[in-house]
CSV table of C-alpha atoms and ligand atoms in Angstrom, one decimal:
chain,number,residue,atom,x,y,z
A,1312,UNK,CA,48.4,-4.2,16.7
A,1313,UNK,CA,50.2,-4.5,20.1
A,1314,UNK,CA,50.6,-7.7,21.8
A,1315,UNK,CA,48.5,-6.0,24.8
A,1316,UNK,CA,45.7,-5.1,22.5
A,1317,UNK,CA,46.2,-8.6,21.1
A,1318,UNK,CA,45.3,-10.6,24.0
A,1319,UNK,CA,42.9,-8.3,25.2
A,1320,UNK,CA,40.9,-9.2,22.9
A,1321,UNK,CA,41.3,-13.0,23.0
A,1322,UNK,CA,40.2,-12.5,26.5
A,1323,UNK,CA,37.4,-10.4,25.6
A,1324,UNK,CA,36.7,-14.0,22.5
A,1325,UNK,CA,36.8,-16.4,25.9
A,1326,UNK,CA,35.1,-14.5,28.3
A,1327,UNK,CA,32.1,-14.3,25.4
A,1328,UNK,CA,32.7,-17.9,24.6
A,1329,UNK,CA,32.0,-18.4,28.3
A,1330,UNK,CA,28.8,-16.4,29.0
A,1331,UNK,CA,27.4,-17.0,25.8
A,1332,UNK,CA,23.8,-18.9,25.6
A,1333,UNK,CA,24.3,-21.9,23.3
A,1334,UNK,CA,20.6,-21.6,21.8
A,1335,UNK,CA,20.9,-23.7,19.2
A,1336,UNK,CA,19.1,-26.9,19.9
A,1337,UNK,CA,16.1,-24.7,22.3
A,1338,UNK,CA,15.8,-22.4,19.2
A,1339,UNK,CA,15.4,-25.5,16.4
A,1340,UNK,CA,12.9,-27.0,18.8
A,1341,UNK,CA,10.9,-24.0,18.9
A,1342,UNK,CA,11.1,-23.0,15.4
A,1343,UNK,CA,9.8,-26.3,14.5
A,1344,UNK,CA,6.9,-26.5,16.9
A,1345,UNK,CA,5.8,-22.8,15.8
A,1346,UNK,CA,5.9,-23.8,12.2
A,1347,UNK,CA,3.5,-23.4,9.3
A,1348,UNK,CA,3.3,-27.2,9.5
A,1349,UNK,CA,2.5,-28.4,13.0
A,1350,UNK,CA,-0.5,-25.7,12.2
A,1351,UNK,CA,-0.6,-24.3,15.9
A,1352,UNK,CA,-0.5,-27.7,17.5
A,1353,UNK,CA,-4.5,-27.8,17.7
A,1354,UNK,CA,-6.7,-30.0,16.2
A,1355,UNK,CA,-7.4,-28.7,12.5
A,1356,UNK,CA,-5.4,-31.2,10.4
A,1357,UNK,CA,-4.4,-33.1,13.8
A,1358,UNK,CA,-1.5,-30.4,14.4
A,1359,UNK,CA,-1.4,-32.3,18.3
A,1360,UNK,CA,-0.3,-35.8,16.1
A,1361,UNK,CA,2.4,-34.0,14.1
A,1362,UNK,CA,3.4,-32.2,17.2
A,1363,UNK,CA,3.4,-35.4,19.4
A,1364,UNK,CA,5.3,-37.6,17.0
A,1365,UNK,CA,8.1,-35.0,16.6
A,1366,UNK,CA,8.4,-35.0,20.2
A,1367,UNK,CA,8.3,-38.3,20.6
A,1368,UNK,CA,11.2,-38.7,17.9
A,1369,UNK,CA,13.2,-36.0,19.8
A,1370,UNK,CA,12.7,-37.8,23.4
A,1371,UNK,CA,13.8,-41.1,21.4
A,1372,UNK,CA,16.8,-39.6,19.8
A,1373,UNK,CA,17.9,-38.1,22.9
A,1374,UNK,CA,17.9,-41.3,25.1
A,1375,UNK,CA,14.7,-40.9,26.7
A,1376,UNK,CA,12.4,-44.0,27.6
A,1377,UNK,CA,9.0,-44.3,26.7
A,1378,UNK,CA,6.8,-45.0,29.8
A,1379,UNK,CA,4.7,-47.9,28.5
A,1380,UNK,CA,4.9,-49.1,25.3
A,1381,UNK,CA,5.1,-46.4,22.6
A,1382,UNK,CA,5.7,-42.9,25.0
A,1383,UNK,CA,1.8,-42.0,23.7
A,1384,UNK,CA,-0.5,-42.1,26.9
A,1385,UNK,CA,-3.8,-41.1,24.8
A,1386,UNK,CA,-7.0,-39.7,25.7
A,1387,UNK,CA,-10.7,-38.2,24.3
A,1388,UNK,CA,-11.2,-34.7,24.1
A,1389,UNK,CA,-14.4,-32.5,22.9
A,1390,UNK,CA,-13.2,-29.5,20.6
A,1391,UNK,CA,-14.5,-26.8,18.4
A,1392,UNK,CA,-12.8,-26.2,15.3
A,1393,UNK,CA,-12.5,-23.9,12.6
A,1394,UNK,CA,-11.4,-25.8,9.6
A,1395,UNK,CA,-12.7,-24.2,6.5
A,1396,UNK,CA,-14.0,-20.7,5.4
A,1397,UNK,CA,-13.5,-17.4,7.5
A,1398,UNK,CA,-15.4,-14.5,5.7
A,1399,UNK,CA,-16.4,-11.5,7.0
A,1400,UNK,CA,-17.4,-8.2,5.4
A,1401,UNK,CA,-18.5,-5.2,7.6
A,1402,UNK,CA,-20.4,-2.3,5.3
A,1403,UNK,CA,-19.0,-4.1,2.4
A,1404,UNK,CA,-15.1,-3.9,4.0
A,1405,UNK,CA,-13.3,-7.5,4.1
A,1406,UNK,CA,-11.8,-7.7,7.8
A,1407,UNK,CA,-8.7,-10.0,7.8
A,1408,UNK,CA,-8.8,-12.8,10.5
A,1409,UNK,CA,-6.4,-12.6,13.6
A,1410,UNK,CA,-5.5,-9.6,12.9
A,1411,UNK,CA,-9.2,-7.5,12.6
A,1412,UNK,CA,-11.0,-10.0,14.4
A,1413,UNK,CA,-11.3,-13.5,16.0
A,1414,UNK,CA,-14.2,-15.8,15.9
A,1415,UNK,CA,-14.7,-16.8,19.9
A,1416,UNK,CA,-13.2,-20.3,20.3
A,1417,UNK,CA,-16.7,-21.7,21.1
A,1418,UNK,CA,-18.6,-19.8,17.8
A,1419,UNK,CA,-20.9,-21.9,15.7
A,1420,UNK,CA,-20.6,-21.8,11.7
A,1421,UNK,CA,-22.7,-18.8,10.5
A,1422,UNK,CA,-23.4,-18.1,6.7
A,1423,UNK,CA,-25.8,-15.1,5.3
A,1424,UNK,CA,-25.9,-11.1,5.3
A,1425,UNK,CA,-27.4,-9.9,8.6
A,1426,UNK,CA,-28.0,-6.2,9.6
A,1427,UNK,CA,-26.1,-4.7,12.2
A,1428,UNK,CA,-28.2,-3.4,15.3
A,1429,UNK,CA,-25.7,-1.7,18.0
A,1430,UNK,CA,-25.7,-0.4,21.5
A,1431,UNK,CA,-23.0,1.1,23.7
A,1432,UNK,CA,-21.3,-0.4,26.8
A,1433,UNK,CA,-22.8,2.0,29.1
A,1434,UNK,CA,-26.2,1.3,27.3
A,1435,UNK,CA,-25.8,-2.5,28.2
A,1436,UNK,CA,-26.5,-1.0,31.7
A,1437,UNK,CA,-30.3,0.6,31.2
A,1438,UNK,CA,-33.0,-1.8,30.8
A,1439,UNK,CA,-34.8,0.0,28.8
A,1440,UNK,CA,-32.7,0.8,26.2
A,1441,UNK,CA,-30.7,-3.1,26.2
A,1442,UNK,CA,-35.1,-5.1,25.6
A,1443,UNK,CA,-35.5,-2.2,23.1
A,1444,UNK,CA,-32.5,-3.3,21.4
A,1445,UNK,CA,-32.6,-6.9,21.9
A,1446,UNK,CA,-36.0,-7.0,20.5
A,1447,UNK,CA,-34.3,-5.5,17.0
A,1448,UNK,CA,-31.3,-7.4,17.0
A,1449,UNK,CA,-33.4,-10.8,16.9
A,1450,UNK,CA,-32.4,-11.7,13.5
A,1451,UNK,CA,-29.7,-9.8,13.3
A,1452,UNK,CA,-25.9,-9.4,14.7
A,1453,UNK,CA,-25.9,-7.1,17.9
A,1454,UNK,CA,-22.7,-5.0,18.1
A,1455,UNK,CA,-21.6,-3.9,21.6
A,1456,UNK,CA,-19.8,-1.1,21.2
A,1457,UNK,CA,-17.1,-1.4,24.1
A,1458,UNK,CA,-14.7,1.1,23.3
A,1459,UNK,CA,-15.7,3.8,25.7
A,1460,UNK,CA,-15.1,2.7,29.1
A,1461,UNK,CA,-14.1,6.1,30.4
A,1462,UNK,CA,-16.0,7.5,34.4
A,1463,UNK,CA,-16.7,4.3,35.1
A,1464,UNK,CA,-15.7,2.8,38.7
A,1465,UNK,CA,-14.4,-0.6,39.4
A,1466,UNK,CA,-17.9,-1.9,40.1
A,1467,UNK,CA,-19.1,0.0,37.2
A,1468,UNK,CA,-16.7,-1.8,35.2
A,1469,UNK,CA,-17.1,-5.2,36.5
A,1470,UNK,CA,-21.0,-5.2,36.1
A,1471,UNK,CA,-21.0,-3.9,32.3
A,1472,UNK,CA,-18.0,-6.7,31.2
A,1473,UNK,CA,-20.6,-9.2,33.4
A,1474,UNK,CA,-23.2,-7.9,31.0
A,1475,UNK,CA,-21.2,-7.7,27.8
A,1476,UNK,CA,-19.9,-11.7,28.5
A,1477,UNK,CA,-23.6,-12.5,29.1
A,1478,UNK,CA,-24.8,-10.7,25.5
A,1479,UNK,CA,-22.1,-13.3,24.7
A,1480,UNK,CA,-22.8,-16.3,26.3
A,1481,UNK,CA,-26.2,-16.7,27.6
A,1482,UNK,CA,-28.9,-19.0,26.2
A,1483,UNK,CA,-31.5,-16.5,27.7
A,1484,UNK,CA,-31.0,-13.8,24.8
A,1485,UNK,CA,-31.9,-14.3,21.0
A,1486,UNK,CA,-30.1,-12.4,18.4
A,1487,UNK,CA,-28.3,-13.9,15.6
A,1488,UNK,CA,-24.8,-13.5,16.5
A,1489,UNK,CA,-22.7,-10.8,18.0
A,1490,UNK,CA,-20.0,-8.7,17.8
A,1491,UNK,CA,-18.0,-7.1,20.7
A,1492,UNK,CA,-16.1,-4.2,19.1
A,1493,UNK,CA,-13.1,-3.4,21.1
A,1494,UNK,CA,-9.7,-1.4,21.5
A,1495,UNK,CA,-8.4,-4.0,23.5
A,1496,UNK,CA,-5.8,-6.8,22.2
A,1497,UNK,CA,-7.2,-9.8,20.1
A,1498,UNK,CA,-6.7,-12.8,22.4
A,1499,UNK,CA,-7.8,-16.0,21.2
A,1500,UNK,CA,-8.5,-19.3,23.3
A,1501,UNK,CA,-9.6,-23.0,22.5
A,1502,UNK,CA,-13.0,-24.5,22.9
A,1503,UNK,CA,-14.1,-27.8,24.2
A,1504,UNK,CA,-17.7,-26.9,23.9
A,1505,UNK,CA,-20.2,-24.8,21.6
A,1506,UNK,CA,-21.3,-22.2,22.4
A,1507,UNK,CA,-25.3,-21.0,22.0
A,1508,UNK,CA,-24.8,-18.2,19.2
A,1509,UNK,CA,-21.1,-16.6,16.9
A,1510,UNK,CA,-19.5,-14.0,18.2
A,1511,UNK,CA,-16.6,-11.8,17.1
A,1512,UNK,CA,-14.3,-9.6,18.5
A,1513,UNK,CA,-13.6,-7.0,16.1
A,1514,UNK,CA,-10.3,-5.1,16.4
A,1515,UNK,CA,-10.6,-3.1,13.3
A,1516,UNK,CA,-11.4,0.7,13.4
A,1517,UNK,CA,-15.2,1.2,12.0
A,1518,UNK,CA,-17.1,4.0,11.2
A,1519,UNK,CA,-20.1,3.1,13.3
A,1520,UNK,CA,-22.0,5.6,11.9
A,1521,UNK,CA,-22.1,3.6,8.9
A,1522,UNK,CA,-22.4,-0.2,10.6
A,1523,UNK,CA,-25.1,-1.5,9.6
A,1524,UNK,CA,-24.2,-4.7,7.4
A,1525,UNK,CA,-22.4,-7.6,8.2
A,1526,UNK,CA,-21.4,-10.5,5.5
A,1527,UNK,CA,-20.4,-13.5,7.0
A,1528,UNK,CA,-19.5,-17.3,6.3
A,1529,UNK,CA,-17.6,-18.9,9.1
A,1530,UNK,CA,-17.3,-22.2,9.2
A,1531,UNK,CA,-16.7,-24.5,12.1
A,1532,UNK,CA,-16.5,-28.1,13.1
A,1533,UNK,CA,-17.8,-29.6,17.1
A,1534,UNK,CA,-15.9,-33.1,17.3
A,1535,UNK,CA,-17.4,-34.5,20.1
A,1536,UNK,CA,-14.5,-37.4,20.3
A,1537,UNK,CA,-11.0,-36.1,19.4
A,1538,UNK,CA,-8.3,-38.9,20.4
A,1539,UNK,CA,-5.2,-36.8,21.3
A,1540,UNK,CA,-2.2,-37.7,23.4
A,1541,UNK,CA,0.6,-36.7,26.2
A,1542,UNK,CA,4.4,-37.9,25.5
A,1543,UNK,CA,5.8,-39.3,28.5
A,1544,UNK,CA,9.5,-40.4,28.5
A,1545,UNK,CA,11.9,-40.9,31.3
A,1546,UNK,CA,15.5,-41.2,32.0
A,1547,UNK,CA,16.4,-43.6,34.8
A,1548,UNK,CA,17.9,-42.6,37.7
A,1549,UNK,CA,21.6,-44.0,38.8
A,1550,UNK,CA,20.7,-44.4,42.8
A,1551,UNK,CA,16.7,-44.0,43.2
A,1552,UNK,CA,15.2,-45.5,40.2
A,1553,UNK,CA,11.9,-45.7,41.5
A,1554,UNK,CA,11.5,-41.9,42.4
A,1555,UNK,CA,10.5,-39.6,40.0
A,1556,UNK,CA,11.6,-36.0,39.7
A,1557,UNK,CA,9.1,-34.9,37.3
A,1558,UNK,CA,9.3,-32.2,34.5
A,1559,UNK,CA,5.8,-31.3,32.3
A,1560,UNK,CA,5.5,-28.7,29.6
A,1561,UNK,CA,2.2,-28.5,27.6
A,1562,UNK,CA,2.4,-28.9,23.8
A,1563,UNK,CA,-0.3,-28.4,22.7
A,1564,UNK,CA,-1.2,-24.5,21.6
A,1565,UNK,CA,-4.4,-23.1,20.0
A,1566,UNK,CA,-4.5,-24.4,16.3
A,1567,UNK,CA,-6.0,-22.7,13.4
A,1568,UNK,CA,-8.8,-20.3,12.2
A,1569,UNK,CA,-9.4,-21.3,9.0
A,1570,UNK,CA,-7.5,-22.4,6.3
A,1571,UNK,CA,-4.9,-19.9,6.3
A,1572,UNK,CA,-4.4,-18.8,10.2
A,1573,UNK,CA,-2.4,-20.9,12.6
A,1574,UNK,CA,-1.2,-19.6,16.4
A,1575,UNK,CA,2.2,-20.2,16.8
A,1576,UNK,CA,2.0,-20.0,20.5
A,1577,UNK,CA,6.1,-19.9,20.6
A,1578,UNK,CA,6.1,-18.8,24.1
A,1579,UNK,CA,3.5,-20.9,25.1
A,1580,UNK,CA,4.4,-23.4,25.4
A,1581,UNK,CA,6.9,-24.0,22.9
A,1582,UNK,CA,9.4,-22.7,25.1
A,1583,UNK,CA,8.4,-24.6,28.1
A,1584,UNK,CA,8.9,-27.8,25.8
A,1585,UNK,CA,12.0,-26.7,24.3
A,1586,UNK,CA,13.5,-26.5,28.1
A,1587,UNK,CA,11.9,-29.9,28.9
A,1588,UNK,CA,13.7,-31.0,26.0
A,1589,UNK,CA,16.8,-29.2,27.1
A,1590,UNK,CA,16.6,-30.9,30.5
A,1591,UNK,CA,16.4,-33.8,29.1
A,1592,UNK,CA,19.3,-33.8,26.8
A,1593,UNK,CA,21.4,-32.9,29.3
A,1594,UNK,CA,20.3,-36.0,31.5
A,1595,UNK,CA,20.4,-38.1,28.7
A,1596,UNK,CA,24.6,-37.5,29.4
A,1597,UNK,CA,25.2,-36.6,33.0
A,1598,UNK,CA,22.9,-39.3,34.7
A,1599,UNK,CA,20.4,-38.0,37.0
A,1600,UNK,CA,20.5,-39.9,40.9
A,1601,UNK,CA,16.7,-40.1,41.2
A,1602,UNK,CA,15.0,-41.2,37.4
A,1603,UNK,CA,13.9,-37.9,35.5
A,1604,UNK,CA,10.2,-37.9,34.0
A,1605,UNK,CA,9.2,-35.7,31.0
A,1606,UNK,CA,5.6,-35.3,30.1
A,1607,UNK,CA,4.6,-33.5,27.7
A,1608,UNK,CA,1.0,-32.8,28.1
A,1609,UNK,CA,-1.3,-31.7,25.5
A,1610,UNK,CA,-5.0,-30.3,25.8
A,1611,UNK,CA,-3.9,-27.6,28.2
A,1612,UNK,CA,-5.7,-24.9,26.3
A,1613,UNK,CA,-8.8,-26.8,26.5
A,1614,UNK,CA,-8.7,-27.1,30.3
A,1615,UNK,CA,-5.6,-28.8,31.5
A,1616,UNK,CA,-7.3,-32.3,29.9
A,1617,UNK,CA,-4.0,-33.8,29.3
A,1618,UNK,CA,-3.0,-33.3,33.1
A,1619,UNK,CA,-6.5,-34.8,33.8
A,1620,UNK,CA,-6.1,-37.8,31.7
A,1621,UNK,CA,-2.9,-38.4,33.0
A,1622,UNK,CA,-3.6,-38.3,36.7
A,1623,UNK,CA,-6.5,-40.4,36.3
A,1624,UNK,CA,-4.8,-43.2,34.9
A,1625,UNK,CA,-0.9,-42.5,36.0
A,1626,UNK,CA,1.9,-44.7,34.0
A,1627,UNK,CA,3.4,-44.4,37.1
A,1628,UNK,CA,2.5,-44.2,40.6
A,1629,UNK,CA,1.5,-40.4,41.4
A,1630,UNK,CA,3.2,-40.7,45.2
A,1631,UNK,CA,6.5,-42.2,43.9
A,1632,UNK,CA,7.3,-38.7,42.5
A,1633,UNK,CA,9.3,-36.4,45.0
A,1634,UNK,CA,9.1,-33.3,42.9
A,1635,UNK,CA,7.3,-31.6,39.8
A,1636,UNK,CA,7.9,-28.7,38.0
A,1637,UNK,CA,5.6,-27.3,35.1
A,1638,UNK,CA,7.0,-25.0,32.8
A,1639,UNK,CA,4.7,-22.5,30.8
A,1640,UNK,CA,6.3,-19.7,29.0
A,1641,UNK,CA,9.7,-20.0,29.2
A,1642,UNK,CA,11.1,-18.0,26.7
A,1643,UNK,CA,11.4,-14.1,28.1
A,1644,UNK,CA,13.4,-13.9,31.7
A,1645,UNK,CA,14.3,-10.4,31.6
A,1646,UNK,CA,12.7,-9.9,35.1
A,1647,UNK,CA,13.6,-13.2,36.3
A,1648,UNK,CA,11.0,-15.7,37.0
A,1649,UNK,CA,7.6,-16.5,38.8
A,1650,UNK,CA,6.7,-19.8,41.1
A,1651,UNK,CA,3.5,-20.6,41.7
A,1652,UNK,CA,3.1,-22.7,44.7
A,1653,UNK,CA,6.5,-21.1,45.9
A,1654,UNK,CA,5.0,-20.3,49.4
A,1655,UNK,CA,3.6,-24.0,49.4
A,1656,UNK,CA,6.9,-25.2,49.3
A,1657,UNK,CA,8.5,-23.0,51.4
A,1658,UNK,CA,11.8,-24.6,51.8
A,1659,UNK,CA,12.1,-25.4,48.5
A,1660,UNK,CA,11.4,-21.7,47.5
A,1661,UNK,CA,14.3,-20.9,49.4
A,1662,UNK,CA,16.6,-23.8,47.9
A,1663,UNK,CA,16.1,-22.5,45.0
A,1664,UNK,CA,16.1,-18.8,45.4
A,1665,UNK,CA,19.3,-19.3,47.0
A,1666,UNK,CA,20.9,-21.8,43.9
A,1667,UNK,CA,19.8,-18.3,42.1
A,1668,UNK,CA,21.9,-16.3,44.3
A,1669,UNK,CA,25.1,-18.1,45.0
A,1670,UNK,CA,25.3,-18.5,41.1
A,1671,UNK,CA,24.5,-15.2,39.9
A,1672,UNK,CA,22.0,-17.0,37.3
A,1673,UNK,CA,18.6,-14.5,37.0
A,1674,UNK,CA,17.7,-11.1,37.8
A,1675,UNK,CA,14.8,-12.2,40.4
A,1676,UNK,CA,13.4,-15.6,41.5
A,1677,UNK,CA,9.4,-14.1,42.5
A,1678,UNK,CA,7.0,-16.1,44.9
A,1679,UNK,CA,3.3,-16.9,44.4
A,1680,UNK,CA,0.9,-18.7,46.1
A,1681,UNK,CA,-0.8,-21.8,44.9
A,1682,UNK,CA,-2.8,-20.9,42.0
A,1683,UNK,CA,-4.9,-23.6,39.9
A,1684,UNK,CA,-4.0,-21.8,36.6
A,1685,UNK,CA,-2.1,-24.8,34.7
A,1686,UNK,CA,-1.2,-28.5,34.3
A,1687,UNK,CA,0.5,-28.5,37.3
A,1688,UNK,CA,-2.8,-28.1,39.4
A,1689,UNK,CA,-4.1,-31.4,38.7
A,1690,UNK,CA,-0.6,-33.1,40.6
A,1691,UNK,CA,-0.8,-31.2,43.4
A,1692,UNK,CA,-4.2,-31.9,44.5
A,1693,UNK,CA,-3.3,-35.0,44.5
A,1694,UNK,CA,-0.8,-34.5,46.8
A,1695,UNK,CA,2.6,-34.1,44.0
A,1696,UNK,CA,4.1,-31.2,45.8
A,1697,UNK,CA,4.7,-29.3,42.8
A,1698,UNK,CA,6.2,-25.7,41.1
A,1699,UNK,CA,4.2,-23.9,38.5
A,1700,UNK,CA,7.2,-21.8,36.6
A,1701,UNK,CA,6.8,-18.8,34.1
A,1702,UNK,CA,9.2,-16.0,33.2
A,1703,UNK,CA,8.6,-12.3,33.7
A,1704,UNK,CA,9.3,-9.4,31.3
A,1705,UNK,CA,10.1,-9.6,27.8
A,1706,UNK,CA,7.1,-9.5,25.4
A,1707,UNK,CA,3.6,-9.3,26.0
A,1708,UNK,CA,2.4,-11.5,23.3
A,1709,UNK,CA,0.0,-14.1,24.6
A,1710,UNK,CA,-3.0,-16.2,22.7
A,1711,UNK,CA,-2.4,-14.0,19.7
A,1712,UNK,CA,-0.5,-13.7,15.9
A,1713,UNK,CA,2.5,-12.6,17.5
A,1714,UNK,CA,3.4,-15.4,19.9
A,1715,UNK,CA,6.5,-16.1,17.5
A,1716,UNK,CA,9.6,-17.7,17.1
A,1717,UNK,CA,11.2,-14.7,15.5
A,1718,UNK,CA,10.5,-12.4,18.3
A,1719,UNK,CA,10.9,-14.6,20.9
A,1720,UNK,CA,13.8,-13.5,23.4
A,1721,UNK,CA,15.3,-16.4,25.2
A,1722,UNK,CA,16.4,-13.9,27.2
A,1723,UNK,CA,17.6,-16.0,30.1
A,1724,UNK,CA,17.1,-19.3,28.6
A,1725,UNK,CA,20.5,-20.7,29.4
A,1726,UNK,CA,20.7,-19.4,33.0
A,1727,UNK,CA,17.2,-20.9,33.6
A,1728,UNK,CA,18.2,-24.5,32.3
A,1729,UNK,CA,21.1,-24.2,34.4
A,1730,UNK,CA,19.0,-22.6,37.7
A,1731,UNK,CA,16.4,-26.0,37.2
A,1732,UNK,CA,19.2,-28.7,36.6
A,1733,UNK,CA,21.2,-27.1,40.2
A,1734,UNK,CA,17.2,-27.6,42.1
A,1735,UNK,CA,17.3,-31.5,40.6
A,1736,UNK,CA,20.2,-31.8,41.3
A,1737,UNK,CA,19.8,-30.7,45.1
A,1738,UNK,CA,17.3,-33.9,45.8
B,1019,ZN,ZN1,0.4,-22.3,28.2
């Protein structure tokens, strides 16, 4: 080889060395919280206590301080559960759970053999036809077929899913249970009440023709008083101690169905945490001017609780901190990333759009308005000025089986730590 070609491609070694991600420590993180063991960081087998305490261990190995006495702030949730069996046979055929169907977060238990009495999406529509059905389907399962949703206009469309959430839902109908059979993607959720009847959204292609039986044990469990927790740890500042910049990423994901079925959730929000963590490591050696807080909330997916418990009894004064950002799905980036409250915060928009620019760090930095769709919500009505972030592109999994670490991109991981540690570092 030529001494040209030689130090070409030692060049070639440095400049990778340079603009390579070092992953390692956001990839153990998530890898750990997606793992068979946490069990979807719900509350089947308290997969929120093994989640919390590894966080907790990580905050404390990395320097960070608990705020209070043990980093726990704890709090009472209601939750619906689905600890034990998951059976369900349509016309004899077993259908496998998360993948053929999901059991609505809110379903009851259920046990028996029920007949199957269906009706289209565009029969949910014709009075007639829904009380003649309804009045058949009393003791058994009523399918909604809602596969065929073709000539139908947005009103159309809105009224019929209205009706097929009320078949669902409502106290005033009595059938046994339900089943919405659907094309669309299996997306699961978490439950902090019961709901009045089970329903299932079944994925799997039937032969309606032939639907007329459905098998089913599903077991669940209402726990009316679940203690769970947030992890809150800080880093002290070097010059204002007693202002917070504040960083929250919920923990907390979905949980199991059944024995055997556990959500990852590795974009949400193990991501967000694994940057929190990130964040943190990195302040726990280049000392941050104004003291860093790091919450990690939990009971997000039952309706920001953990945000909730936390602002109604803050650790620390709620107008001492200058700055929050929430971080929810962090792990794709390919298109840059989203801001909620970005034209809130207009000037700070701007800051950091333009600490994007001048460092050539991701593809777009993409305003929203406010939008009361995560933890951050809670802080800013009371008056925390506040970013909600999420990353764009990527993958499209979401509340499903294929939320996971293996598939996860991290596209822009490394550029994005860097982009959030340039806006604290701006205050
Ligand atoms: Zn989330």
């Amino acid at each position: 080889m030529k001494k040209s070609s030689i130090l070409v491609i030692l060049l070639l070694f440095l400049v990778c060395a340079i603009f390579a991600q070092d992953l390692t420590y956001p990839k153990e993180v998530i890898t750990k919280l997606t793992s068979k063991g946490f069990k979807g960081r719900g509350y089947v087998g308290k997969g929120d206590h093994i989640a919390a305490e590894y966080l907790r261990n990580e905050m404390e190995k990395t320097g960070v301080k608990p705020v209070g006495k043990d980093y726990y702030q704890k709090f009472n949730v209601s939750v619906n559960t689905f600890p034990g069996t998951m059976k369900v046979k349509i016309n004899g055929e077993s259908l496998v759970p998360g993948v053929d169907y999901l059991a609505e977060a809110g379903s009851p238990g259920v046990s028996g053999t029920f007949e199957i009495v269906q009706i289209t999406r565009k029969d949910l529509g014709n009075r007639r036809i829904l009380r003649s059905v309804l009045e058949k389907a009393k003791d058994a399962f009523l399918l909604v077929d809602n596969t065929d949703k073709t000539g139908e206009s947005a009103d159309q469309s809105k009224q019929l899913q209205e009706m097929v959430e009320a078949i669902k839902f409502s106290t005033e109908i009595d059938v046994r249970g339900v089943i919405v059979y659907s094309s669309d993607k299996l997306t699961w959720d978490a439950a902090p009440s019961l709901n009045p009847r089970p329903v299932l959204l079944v994925k799997k292609t039937l032969d309606l023709s032939k639907t007329t039986i459905i098998d089913i044990k599903i077991e669940n469990e209402f726990i009316r008083k679940y203690e769970t927790q947030n992890v809150v740890g800080m880093i002290e500042g070097s010059v204002k101690k007693d202002s917070f910049l504040v960083v929250t990423a919920h923990y907390d994901h979905l949980g199991m169905m059944g024995k055997d079925v556990f959500f990852p959730g590795a974009n949400d929000n193990a991501s967000g945490v694994a940057m929190m963590l990130t964040l943190a490591k990195y302040y726990s050696t280049n000392k941050p001017r104004y003291t860093m807080l790091f919450i990690a909330l939990g009971a997000e997916e039952l309706g920001i609780l953990g945000a909730q418990a936390f602002v109604t009894h803050p650790p620390v004064e709620l107008k001492k901190m200058c700055f929050l950002i929430n971080l929810d799905l962090a792990g794709t980036g390919d298109e840059g990333i989203k801001v909620v409250n970005g034209s809130v915060y207009q000037e700070k928009f701007d800051l950091l759009s333009r600490l994007n620019k001048e460092n050539n760090l991701l593809p777009k930095v993409d305003i929203r308005g406010a939008a009361c769709i995560s933890d951050h919500c809670l802080f800013y009505q009371k008056g925390v000025p506040c970013f909600y972030i999420y990353t764009l592109g990527g993958i499209a999994a979401y509340h499903d089986l294929d939320d996971k670490a293996e598939t996860l991109p991290l596209t822009a991981f490394d550029n994005y730590s860097k982009l959030l540690i340039k806006f604290f570092d701006s205050f």
